[in-house]
mmCIF file of C-alpha atoms in Angstrom:
data_model
loop_
_atom_site.group_PDB
_atom_site.id
_atom_site.type_symbol
_atom_site.label_atom_id
_atom_site.label_comp_id
_atom_site.label_asym_id
_atom_site.label_seq_id
_atom_site.Cartn_x
_atom_site.Cartn_y
_atom_site.Cartn_z
ATOM 1 C CA UNK A 1 -3.942 27.265 22.042
ATOM 2 C CA UNK A 2 -0.557 25.539 21.999
ATOM 3 C CA UNK A 3 0.817 24.476 18.616
ATOM 4 C CA UNK A 4 1.049 20.874 19.672
ATOM 5 C CA UNK A 5 -2.708 20.980 20.448
ATOM 6 C CA UNK A 6 -3.342 22.114 16.909
ATOM 7 C CA UNK A 7 -1.231 19.205 15.602
ATOM 8 C CA UNK A 8 -3.354 16.827 17.751
ATOM 9 C CA UNK A 9 -6.540 18.323 16.337
ATOM 10 C CA UNK A 10 -5.181 17.753 12.827
ATOM 11 C CA UNK A 11 -4.522 14.134 13.792
ATOM 12 C CA UNK A 12 -8.173 13.742 14.812
ATOM 13 C CA UNK A 13 -9.098 14.629 11.231
ATOM 14 C CA UNK A 14 -7.145 11.750 9.732
ATOM 15 C CA UNK A 15 -8.877 8.724 8.327
ATOM 16 C CA UNK A 16 -5.775 6.576 8.332
ATOM 17 C CA UNK A 17 -5.018 3.763 10.877
ATOM 18 C CA UNK A 18 -2.136 5.778 12.359
ATOM 19 C CA UNK A 19 -3.743 9.216 12.935
ATOM 20 C CA UNK A 20 -1.012 11.850 12.740
ATOM 21 C CA UNK A 21 -1.220 15.625 12.296
ATOM 22 C CA UNK A 22 1.518 18.223 11.655
ATOM 23 C CA UNK A 23 1.828 22.014 11.812
ATOM 24 C CA UNK A 24 4.693 23.924 10.188
ATOM 25 C CA UNK A 25 5.482 27.188 11.977
ATOM 26 C CA UNK A 26 7.870 30.113 11.683
ATOM 27 C CA UNK A 27 7.935 31.696 15.154
ATOM 28 C CA UNK A 28 4.315 32.143 16.226
ATOM 29 C CA UNK A 29 3.014 32.136 12.656
ATOM 30 C CA UNK A 30 1.395 28.961 11.273
ATOM 31 C CA UNK A 31 2.622 28.324 7.693
ATOM 32 C CA UNK A 32 0.782 25.045 6.981
ATOM 33 C CA UNK A 33 -1.045 22.211 8.659
ATOM 34 C CA UNK A 34 -2.237 18.781 7.617
ATOM 35 C CA UNK A 35 -3.275 15.350 8.822
ATOM 36 C CA UNK A 36 -1.745 12.308 7.179
ATOM 37 C CA UNK A 37 -3.518 11.571 3.862
ATOM 38 C CA UNK A 38 -4.327 8.546 1.732
ATOM 39 C CA UNK A 39 -3.054 8.402 -1.764
ATOM 40 C CA UNK A 40 -5.551 7.489 -4.475
ATOM 41 C CA UNK A 41 -3.110 6.085 -7.026
ATOM 42 C CA UNK A 42 -3.638 2.288 -7.492
ATOM 43 C CA UNK A 43 0.022 1.970 -8.578
ATOM 44 C CA UNK A 44 1.278 2.933 -5.119
ATOM 45 C CA UNK A 45 2.370 -0.035 -3.000
ATOM 46 C CA UNK A 46 1.256 -0.528 0.605
ATOM 47 C CA UNK A 47 4.456 0.879 2.141
ATOM 48 C CA UNK A 48 3.857 4.305 0.520
ATOM 49 C CA UNK A 49 0.069 4.353 0.565
ATOM 50 C CA UNK A 50 -0.122 7.562 2.636
ATOM 51 C CA UNK A 51 1.422 11.022 2.658
ATOM 52 C CA UNK A 52 2.730 11.307 6.168
ATOM 53 C CA UNK A 53 1.478 14.412 7.983
ATOM 54 C CA UNK A 54 4.887 15.985 7.980
ATOM 55 C CA UNK A 55 5.286 15.512 4.224
ATOM 56 C CA UNK A 56 1.765 16.823 3.506
ATOM 57 C CA UNK A 57 2.336 19.928 5.685
ATOM 58 C CA UNK A 58 5.696 20.647 4.049
ATOM 59 C CA UNK A 59 4.139 20.380 0.653
ATOM 60 C CA UNK A 60 1.469 22.934 1.646
ATOM 61 C CA UNK A 61 3.913 25.491 3.049
ATOM 62 C CA UNK A 62 5.397 28.077 0.715
ATOM 63 C CA UNK A 63 8.589 28.792 2.689
ATOM 64 C CA UNK A 64 10.053 26.252 5.138
ATOM 65 C CA UNK A 65 13.735 27.190 5.559
ATOM 66 C CA UNK A 66 14.316 27.797 9.258
ATOM 67 C CA UNK A 67 10.823 26.747 10.208
ATOM 68 C CA UNK A 68 9.782 24.197 12.891
ATOM 69 C CA UNK A 69 7.206 21.389 12.731
ATOM 70 C CA UNK A 70 4.861 20.211 15.468
ATOM 71 C CA UNK A 71 3.677 16.622 15.195
ATOM 72 C CA UNK A 72 0.897 14.983 17.119
ATOM 73 C CA UNK A 73 -0.520 11.424 16.952
ATOM 74 C CA UNK A 74 -3.619 10.070 18.691
ATOM 75 C CA UNK A 75 -4.771 6.572 19.568
ATOM 76 C CA UNK A 76 -8.272 5.233 19.051
ATOM 77 C CA UNK A 77 -9.477 6.954 22.202
ATOM 78 C CA UNK A 78 -8.213 10.307 20.885
ATOM 79 C CA UNK A 79 -5.363 10.586 23.439
ATOM 80 C CA UNK A 80 -1.896 11.805 22.327
ATOM 81 C CA UNK A 81 0.732 9.123 21.912
ATOM 82 C CA UNK A 82 4.380 9.010 20.617
ATOM 83 C CA UNK A 83 4.707 10.790 17.268
ATOM 84 C CA UNK A 84 8.460 10.989 16.625
ATOM 85 C CA UNK A 85 9.000 11.595 12.857
ATOM 86 C CA UNK A 86 10.063 8.508 10.964
ATOM 87 C CA UNK A 87 13.395 8.404 8.955
ATOM 88 C CA UNK A 88 11.543 9.193 5.759
ATOM 89 C CA UNK A 89 9.964 12.273 7.285
ATOM 90 C CA UNK A 90 13.126 13.386 8.957
ATOM 91 C CA UNK A 91 14.815 13.343 5.472
ATOM 92 C CA UNK A 92 11.868 15.309 4.071
ATOM 93 C CA UNK A 93 12.144 17.903 6.834
ATOM 94 C CA UNK A 94 15.896 18.170 6.461
ATOM 95 C CA UNK A 95 15.524 18.726 2.696
ATOM 96 C CA UNK A 96 12.944 21.425 3.361
ATOM 97 C CA UNK A 97 15.287 23.258 5.701
ATOM 98 C CA UNK A 98 13.162 22.683 8.867
ATOM 99 C CA UNK A 99 15.383 22.892 11.978
ATOM 100 C CA UNK A 100 13.314 21.355 14.740
ATOM 101 C CA UNK A 101 10.508 18.813 15.135
ATOM 102 C CA UNK A 102 8.425 18.912 18.259
ATOM 103 C CA UNK A 103 6.357 15.767 18.848
ATOM 104 C CA UNK A 104 3.929 14.288 21.353
ATOM 105 C CA UNK A 105 5.116 11.444 23.623
ATOM 106 C CA UNK A 106 3.397 8.629 25.458
ATOM 107 C CA UNK A 107 3.598 10.656 28.655
ATOM 108 C CA UNK A 108 1.332 13.455 27.319
ATOM 109 C CA UNK A 109 4.402 15.605 26.954
ATOM 110 C CA UNK A 110 6.332 17.101 24.047
ATOM 111 C CA UNK A 111 9.929 16.338 23.053
ATOM 112 C CA UNK A 112 12.112 18.051 20.499
ATOM 113 C CA UNK A 113 14.182 16.564 17.704
ATOM 114 C CA UNK A 114 16.981 18.787 16.317
ATOM 115 C CA UNK A 115 17.247 18.266 12.533
ATOM 116 C CA UNK A 116 20.826 18.761 11.397
ATOM 117 C CA UNK A 117 21.415 21.309 8.677
ATOM 118 C CA UNK A 118 22.843 19.749 5.519
ATOM 119 C CA UNK A 119 25.855 21.416 3.939
ATOM 120 C CA UNK A 120 26.145 21.541 0.118
ATOM 121 C CA UNK A 121 27.150 18.189 -1.251
ATOM 122 C CA UNK A 122 26.757 16.262 2.029
ATOM 123 C CA UNK A 123 24.738 13.054 1.843
ATOM 124 C CA UNK A 124 21.623 12.613 3.933
ATOM 125 C CA UNK A 125 21.512 10.089 6.699
ATOM 126 C CA UNK A 126 18.506 9.035 8.781
ATOM 127 C CA UNK A 127 18.630 10.653 12.254
ATOM 128 C CA UNK A 128 17.027 7.857 14.298
#
């Protein structure tokens, strides 16, 4: 089974409106996987009410430096749609040392986003 298919299966497990799943890998080995998750803290505002799938998977992985992430999102019919990581997730991935993000597209394909490596002292920018 392709890694993007595993990410799509994780997305099907999500109970959020935007159903997204992520898989963190190092070569052929799966380090962590997760759908996006709701937060239960009433103090969290609506903009940050979920852990994005990429964030949740990175938090579950022990070692992420040099790893890659596979992201899948599904619509209500369960079909893959565009799942490019948002700027917040790109920043999370860069901080974790993840080098590439592979994500589903509207055309039932997969595209790759190269995540620049940050040098010591360099400020983060969103890579949109």
